[in-house]
Coordinates of C-alpha atoms and ligand atoms in Angstrom, one line a residue:
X243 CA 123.6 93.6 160.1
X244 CA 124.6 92.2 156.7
X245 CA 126.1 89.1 155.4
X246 CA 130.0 90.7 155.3
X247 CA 129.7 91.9 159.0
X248 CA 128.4 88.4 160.2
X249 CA 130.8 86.6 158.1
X250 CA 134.2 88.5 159.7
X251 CA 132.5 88.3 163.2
X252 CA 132.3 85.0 162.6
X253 CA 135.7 83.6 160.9
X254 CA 136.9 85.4 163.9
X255 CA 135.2 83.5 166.8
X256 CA 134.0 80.3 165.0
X257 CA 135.7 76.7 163.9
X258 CA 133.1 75.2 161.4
X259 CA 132.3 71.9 161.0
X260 CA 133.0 69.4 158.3
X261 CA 135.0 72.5 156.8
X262 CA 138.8 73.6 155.5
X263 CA 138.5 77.0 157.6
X264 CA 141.1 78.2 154.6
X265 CA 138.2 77.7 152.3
X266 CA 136.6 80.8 153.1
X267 CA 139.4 82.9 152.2
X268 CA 137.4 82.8 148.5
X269 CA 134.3 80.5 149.8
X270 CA 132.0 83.1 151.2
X271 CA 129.9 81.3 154.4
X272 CA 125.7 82.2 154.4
X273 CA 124.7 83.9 157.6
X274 CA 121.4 82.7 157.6
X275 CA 118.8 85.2 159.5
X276 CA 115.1 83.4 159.3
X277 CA 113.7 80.0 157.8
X278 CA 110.3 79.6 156.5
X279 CA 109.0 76.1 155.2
X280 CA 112.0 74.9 152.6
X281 CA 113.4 78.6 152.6
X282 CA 116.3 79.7 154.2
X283 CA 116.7 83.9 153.9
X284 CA 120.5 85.5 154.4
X285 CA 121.1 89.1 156.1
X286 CA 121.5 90.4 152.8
X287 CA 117.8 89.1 151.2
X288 CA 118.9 85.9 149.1
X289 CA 116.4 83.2 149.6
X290 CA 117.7 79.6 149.1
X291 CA 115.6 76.0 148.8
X292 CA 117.3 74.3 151.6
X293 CA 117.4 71.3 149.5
X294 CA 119.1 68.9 151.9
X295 CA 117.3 69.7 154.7
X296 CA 119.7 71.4 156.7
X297 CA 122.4 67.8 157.0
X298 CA 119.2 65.9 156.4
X299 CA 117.5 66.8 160.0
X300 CA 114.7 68.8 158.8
X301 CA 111.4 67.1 157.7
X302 CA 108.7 69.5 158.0
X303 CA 110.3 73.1 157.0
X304 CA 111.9 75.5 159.0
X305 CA 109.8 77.6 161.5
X306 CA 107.3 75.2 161.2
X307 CA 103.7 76.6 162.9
X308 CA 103.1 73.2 164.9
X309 CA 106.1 72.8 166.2
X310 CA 106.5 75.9 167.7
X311 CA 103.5 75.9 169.5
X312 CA 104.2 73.0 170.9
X313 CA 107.9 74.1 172.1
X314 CA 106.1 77.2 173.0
X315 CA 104.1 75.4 175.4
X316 CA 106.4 72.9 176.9
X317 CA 108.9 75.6 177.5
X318 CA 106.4 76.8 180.0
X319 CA 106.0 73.8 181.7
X320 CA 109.7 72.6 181.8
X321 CA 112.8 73.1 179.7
X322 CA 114.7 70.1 180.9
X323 CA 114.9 67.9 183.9
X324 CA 117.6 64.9 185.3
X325 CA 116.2 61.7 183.7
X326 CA 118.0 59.2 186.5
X327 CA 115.3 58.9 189.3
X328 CA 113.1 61.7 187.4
X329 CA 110.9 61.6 184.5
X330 CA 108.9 63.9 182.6
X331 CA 106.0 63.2 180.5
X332 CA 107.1 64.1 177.1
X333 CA 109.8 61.6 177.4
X334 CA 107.2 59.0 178.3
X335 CA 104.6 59.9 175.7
X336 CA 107.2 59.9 173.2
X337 CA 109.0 56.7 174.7
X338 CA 105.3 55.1 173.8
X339 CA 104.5 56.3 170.8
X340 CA 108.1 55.2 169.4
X341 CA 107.6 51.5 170.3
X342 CA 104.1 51.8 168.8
X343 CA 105.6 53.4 165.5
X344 CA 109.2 51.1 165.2
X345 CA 109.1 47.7 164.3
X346 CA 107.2 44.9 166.2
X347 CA 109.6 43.6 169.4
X348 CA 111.5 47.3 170.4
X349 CA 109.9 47.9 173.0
X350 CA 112.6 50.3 174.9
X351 CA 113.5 53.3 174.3
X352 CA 117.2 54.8 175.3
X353 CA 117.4 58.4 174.8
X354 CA 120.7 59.9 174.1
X355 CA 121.4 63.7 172.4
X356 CA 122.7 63.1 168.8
X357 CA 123.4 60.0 166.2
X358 CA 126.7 59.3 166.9
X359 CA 126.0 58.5 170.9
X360 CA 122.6 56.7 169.5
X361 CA 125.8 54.3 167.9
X362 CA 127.8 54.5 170.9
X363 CA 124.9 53.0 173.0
X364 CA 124.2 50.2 170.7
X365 CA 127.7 49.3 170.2
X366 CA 128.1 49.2 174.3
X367 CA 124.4 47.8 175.1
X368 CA 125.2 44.7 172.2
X369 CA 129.0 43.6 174.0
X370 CA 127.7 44.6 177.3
X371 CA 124.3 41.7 176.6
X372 CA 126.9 39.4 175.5
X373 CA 129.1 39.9 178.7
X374 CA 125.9 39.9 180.9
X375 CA 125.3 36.9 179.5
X376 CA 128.2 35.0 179.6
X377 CA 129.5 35.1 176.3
X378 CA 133.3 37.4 177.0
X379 CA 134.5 35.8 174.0
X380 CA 132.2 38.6 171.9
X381 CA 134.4 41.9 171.4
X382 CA 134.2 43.1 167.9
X383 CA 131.6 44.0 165.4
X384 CA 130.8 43.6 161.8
X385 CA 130.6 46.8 159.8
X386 CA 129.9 47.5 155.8
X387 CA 132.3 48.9 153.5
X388 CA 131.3 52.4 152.7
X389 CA 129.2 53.0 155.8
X390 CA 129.0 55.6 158.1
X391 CA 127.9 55.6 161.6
X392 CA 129.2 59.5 162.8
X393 CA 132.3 61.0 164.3
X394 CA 132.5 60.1 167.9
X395 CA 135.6 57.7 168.5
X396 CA 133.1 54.3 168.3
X397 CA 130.8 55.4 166.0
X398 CA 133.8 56.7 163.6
X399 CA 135.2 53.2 163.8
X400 CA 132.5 51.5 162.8
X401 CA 132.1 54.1 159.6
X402 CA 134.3 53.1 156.2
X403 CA 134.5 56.7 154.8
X404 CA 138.3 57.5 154.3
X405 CA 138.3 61.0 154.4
X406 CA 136.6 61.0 158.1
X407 CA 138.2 58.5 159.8
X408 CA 141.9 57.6 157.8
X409 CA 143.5 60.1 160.1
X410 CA 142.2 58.4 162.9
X411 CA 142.7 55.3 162.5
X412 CA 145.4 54.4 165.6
X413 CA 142.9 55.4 168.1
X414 CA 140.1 53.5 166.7
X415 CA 138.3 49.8 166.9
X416 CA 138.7 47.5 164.4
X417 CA 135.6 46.2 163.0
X418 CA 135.7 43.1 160.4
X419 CA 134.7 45.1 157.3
X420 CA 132.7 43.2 154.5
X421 CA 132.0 44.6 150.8
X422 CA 128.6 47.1 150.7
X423 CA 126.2 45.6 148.7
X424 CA 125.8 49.3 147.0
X425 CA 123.8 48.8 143.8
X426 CA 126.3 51.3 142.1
X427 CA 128.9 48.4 141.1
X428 CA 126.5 45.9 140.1
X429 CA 126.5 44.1 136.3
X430 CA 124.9 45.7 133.0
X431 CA 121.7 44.2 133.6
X432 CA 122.2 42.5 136.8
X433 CA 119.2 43.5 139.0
X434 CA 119.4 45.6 142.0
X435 CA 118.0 42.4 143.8
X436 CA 120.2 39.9 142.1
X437 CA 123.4 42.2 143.3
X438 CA 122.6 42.5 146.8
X439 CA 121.9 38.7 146.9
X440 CA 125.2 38.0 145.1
X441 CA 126.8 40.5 147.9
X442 CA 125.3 38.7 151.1
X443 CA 127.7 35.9 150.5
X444 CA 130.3 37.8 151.6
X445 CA 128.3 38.7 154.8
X446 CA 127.2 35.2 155.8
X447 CA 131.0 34.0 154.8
X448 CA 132.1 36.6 157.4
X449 CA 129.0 35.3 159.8
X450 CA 130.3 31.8 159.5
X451 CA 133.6 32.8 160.4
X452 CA 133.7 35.6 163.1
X453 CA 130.3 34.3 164.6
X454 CA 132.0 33.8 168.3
X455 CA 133.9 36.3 168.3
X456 CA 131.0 39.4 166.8
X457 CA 128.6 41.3 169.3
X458 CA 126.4 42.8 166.2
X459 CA 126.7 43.6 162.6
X460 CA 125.8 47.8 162.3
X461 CA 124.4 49.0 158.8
X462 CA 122.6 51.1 157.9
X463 CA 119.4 50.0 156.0
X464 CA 118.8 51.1 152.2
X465 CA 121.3 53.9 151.9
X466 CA 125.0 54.5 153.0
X467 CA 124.1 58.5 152.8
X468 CA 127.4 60.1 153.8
X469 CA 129.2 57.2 151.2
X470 CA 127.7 59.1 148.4
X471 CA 123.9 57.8 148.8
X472 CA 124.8 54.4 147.9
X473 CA 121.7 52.0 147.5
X474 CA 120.5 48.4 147.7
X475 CA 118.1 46.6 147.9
X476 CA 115.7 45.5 150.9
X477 CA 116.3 41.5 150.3
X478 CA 120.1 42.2 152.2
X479 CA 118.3 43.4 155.6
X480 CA 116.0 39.9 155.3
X481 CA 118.7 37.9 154.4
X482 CA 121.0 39.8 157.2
X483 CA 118.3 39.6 159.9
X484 CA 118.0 35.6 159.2
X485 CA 121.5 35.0 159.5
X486 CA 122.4 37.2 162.0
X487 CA 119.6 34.7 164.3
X488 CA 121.4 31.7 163.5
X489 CA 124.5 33.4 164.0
X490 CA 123.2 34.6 167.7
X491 CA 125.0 38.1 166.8
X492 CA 123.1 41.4 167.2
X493 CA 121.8 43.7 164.5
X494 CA 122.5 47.3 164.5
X495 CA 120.0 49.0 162.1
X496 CA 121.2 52.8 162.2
X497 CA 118.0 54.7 160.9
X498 CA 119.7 58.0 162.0
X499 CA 119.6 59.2 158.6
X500 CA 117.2 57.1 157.1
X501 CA 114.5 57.2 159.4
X502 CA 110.8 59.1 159.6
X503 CA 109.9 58.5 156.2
X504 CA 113.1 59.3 154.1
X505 CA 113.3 55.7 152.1
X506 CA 109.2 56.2 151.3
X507 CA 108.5 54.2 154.3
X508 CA 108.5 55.7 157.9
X509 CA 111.0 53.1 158.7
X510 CA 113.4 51.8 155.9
X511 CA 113.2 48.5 158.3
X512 CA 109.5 48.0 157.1
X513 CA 110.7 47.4 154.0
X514 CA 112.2 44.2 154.9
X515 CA 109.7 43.5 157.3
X516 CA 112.6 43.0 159.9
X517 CA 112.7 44.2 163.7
X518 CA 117.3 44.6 164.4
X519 CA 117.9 44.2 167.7
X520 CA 118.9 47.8 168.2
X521 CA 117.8 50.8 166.0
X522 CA 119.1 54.0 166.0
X523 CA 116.8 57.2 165.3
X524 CA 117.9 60.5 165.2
X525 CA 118.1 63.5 162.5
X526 CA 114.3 63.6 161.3
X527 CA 113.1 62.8 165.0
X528 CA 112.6 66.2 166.3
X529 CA 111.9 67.9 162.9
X530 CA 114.8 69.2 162.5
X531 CA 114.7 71.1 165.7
X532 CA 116.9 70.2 168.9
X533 CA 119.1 67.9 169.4
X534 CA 117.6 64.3 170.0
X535 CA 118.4 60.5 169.6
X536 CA 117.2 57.1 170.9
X537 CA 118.2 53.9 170.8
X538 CA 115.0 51.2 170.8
X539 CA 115.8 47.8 171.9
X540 CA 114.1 44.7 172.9
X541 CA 112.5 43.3 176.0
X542 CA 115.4 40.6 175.9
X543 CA 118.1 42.9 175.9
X544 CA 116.7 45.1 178.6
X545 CA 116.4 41.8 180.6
X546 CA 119.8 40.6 180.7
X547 CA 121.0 44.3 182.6
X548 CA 117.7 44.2 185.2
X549 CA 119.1 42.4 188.4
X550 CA 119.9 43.4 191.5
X551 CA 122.4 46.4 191.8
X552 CA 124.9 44.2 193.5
X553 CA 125.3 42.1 190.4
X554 CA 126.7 45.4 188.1
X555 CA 125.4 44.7 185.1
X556 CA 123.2 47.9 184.8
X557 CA 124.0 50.0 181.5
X558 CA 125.2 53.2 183.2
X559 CA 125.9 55.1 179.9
X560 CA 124.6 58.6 180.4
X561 CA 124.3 62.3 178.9
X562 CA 123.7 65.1 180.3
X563 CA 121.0 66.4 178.0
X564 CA 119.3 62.8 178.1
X565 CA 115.5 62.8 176.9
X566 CA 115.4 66.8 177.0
X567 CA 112.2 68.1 177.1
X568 CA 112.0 70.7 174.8
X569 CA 113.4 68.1 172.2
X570 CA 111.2 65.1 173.2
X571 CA 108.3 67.9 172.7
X572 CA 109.8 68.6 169.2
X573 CA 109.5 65.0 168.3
X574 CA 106.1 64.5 169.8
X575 CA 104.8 67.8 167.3
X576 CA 106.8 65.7 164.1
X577 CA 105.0 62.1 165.2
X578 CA 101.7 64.3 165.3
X579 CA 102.4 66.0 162.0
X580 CA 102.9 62.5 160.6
X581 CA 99.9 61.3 161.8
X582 CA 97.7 64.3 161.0
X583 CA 99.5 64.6 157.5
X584 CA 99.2 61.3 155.5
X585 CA 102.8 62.3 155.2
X586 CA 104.3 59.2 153.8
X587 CA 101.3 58.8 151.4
X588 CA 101.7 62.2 149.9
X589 CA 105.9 62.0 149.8
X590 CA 105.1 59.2 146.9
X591 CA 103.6 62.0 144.7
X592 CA 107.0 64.3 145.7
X593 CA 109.2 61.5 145.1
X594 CA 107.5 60.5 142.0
X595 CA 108.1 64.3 141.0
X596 CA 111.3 64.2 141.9
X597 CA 111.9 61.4 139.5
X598 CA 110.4 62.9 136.7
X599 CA 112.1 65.8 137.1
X600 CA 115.4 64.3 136.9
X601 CA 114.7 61.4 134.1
X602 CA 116.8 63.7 131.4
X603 CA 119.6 63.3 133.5
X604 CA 120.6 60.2 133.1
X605 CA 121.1 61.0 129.4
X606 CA 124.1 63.5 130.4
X607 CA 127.7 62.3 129.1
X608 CA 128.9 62.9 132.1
X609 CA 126.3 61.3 134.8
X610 CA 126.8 57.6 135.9
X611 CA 123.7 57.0 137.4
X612 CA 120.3 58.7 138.8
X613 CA 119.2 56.8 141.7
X614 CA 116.6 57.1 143.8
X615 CA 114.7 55.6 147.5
X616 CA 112.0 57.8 148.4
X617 CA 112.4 61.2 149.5
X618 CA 116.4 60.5 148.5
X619 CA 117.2 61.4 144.7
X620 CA 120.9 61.5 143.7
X621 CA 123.0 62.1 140.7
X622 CA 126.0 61.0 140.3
X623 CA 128.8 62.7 138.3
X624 CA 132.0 61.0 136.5
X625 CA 134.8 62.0 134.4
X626 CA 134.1 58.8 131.9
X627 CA 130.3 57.5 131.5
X628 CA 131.3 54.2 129.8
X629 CA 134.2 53.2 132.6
X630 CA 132.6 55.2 135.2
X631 CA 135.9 56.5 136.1
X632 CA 135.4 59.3 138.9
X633 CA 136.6 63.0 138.2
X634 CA 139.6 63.0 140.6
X635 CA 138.4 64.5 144.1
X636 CA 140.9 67.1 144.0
X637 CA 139.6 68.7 141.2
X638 CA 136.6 69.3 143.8
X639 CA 133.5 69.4 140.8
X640 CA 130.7 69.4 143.4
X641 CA 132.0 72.7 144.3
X642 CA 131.1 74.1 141.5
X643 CA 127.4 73.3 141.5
X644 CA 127.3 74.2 145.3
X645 CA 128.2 77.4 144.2
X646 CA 126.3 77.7 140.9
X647 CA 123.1 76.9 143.0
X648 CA 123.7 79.6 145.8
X649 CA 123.5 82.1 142.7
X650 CA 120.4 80.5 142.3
X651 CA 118.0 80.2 145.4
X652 CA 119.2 76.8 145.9
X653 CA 121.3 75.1 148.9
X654 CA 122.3 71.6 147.1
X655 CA 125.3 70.4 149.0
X656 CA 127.1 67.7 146.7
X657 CA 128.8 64.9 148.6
X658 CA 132.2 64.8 146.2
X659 CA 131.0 64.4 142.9
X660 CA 127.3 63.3 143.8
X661 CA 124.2 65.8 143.7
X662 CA 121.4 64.8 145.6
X663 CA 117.9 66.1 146.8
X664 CA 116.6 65.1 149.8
X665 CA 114.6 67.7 150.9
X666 CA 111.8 68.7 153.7
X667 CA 108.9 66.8 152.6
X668 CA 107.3 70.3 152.5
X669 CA 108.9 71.3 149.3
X670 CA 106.4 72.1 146.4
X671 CA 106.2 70.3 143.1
X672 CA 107.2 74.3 141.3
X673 CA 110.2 74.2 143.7
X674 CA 111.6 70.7 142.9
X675 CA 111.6 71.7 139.3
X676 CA 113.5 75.1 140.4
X677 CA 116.4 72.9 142.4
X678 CA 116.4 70.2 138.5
X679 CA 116.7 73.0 136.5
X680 CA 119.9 74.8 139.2
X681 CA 121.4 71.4 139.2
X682 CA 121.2 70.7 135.3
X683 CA 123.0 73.9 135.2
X684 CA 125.6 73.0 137.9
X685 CA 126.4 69.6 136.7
X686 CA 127.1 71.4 133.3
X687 CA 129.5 73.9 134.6
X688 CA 131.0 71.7 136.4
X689 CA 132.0 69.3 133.6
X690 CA 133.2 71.4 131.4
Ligands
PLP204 C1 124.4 61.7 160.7 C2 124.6 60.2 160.9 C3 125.0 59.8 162.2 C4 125.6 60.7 163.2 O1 124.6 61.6 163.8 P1 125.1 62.9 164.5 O2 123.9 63.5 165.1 O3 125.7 63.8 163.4 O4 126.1 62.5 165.5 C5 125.1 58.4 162.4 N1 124.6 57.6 161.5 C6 124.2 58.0 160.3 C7 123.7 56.9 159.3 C8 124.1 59.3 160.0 O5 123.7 59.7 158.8

């Protein structure tokens, strides 16, 4: 088997994700045959730094030791089982372990099978509280400009990236959108702090307003990673959290991206020292392995739908891969590699290198900005440095360092005209300095 037999089997049988299938008339797919740590080998022998972790899922390398072990083992014992009227213990342990790790007050644990459905239960956990409890007036929720929540129907609508969800947009909610506090747009000078203050106006404006009529504001904390790894700064979650208590309107905090460590905390939440009222976890949570998500809540929330099974107001969402086992044993391995690890401790000496590594960057006439949170580093391409006027997205200039770097042992997957690195916390210091070097080289092909 070699990359050209895999690739015609598979433009034959497969429809791609995320993809113009008409790309690969001249866009050569990589039929990927083994993983090893950050590497990714194809069936022809080209090794590649999986530099974005695979969409951002993978935390502790590919074919990682511990893990399989683990799903080794628990594949002995039980692949999966019906988790209505039947338990197993890796959901439990897991269950545990996740209230222990999140923020003070979630204290249950809804598993689902991916981050969109995580959304999806929030969204219908949050109206269905505020019907439980009386208050039918609440129907819509509060998103951020620029935010993105995944592609499921609810989820989609509660996302602000055009090119997902424009198409869509007859079949879809309608959320109350307010400005993104993302740090890209703020003043010469103005600090990062300053900015996301001067955006939260908007939000409590909005508040003020649409109070009676909002279940929950959804954001995601730190960074809108699928709008171009946007960032701001922790002060908007306090300020949100505050507000969103007087309001008596839910938060949604989707950690689905963000989450297990990527913002240099294992919880971008911490940060802000806030608990939301629902957060979503996916991605990271099984290391990259099977499919997973949960959505933690609070006691009071859970309260409001335990009554008698006369009354209806029990939250019968389901899936029917809910709280797998061979995924909730994935997670268990990651939350055991975290704990073994000093993980987050040691990913401020990556980070730090990836910073370093990067500093000339800014200096390039055609990069806007380097910005970085955590294990999250990206560059940011534009036509015009001084305006900041995008290259037009037709002209399609990540593509060309996506390219450049497959010649060159790296898989960096530019989000429009926006390199980033955020890769398994694995990676060396030697290989970070390979994947500057590849996109130094991209960004100037790319602009010329
Ligand atoms: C990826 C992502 C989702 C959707 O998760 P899927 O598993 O792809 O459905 C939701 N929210 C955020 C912030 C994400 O990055």
């Amino acid at each position: 088997m070699n990359n050209a037999d895999l690739i015609q089997r598979d433009l034959a049988a497969i429809w791609h994700p995320c993809s113009q299938m008409k790309d690969h008339e001249w866009l050569p797919m990589t039929p990927i045959k083994r993983g090893e740590g950050v590497w990714l080998e194809d069936f022809d022998g080209n090794r590649y730094i999986d530099a974005i972790s695979s969409w951002w899922v993978n935390i502790f390398g590919h074919a990682n030791p511990r893990i399989n072990a683990a799903l080794r083992q628990q594949m002995e014992d039980l692949e999966h089982v019906i988790l209505s009227g039947f338990t197993h213990y890796s959901a439990i342990e897991l269950a545990e372990r996740l209230i222990k790790l999140t923020p003070e007050g979630l204290n249950r644990c809804f598993y689902a099978d991916n981050g969109s459905s995580a959304v999806e239960v929030a969204l219908k956990m949050s109206f269905h509280y505020w019907y439980n409890t009386g208050q039918n007036k609440k129907k819509r929720f509060i998103n951020l400009s620029n935010s993105y929540h995944g592609e499921t129907l609810g989820a989609l609508a509660m996302g602000d990236v055009a090119l997902y969800k424009e198409i869509y947009a007859e079949l879809l909610l309608e959320p109350i959108t307010v400005a993104s506090p993302d740090c890209f747009y703020r003043d010469e000078g103005e600090s990062e702090e300053a900015y996301s203050r001067r955006m939260f106006v908007q939000m409590e404006q909005t508040l003020e307003q649409h109070a009676d009529e909002v279940c929950a504001v959804i954001i995601e904390p730190l960074i809108q990673c699928a709008g171009n790894m946007r960032m701001y700064h922790p002060v908007y979650l306090e300020l949100l959290r505050e507000a969103c208590d007087r309001h008596n309107v839910h938060l949604i905090a989707d950690e689905v991206a963000v989450g297990f460590g990527r913002t240099g905390t294992l919880f971008a939440c911490e940060q802000a020292d806030i608990t939301p009222d629902f957060m979503c976890l996916s991605k990271g949570l099984t290391g990259g392995y099977l499919p997973l998500s949960v959505t933690m809540t609070t006691d009071k929330i859970y309260d409001a739908f335990y009554d008698d099974y006369n009354t209806l107001k029990a939250f019968l969402h389901s899936h029917s891969y809910t709280g797998n086992a061979l995924a909730c044993r994935a997670a268990l391995a990651t939350l055991d590699i975290f704990e073994q690890d000093n993980v987050i401790e040691s990913n401020r000496h990556l980070a730090r290198h990836m910073q370093q590594a990067t500093t000339h960057f800014a200096e390039h006439p055609n990069v806007a900005e380097v910005r970085q949170t955590g294990m999250v580093l990206a560059i940011e391409m534009v036509k015009d440095k001084k305006s900041r006027e995008p290259f037009p997205w037709q002209e399609r200039r990540g593509l060309t360092v996506y390219r450049h770097a497959l010649k060159h042992q790296a898989l960096l997957r530019p989000l429009g005209n926006v390199i980033y690195f955020m890769p398994p916390y694995v990676i060396s210091t030697d290989e970070i300095d390979h994947l500057a070097e590849v996109a130094w080289q991209g960004i100037q092909l790319a602009c010329e």
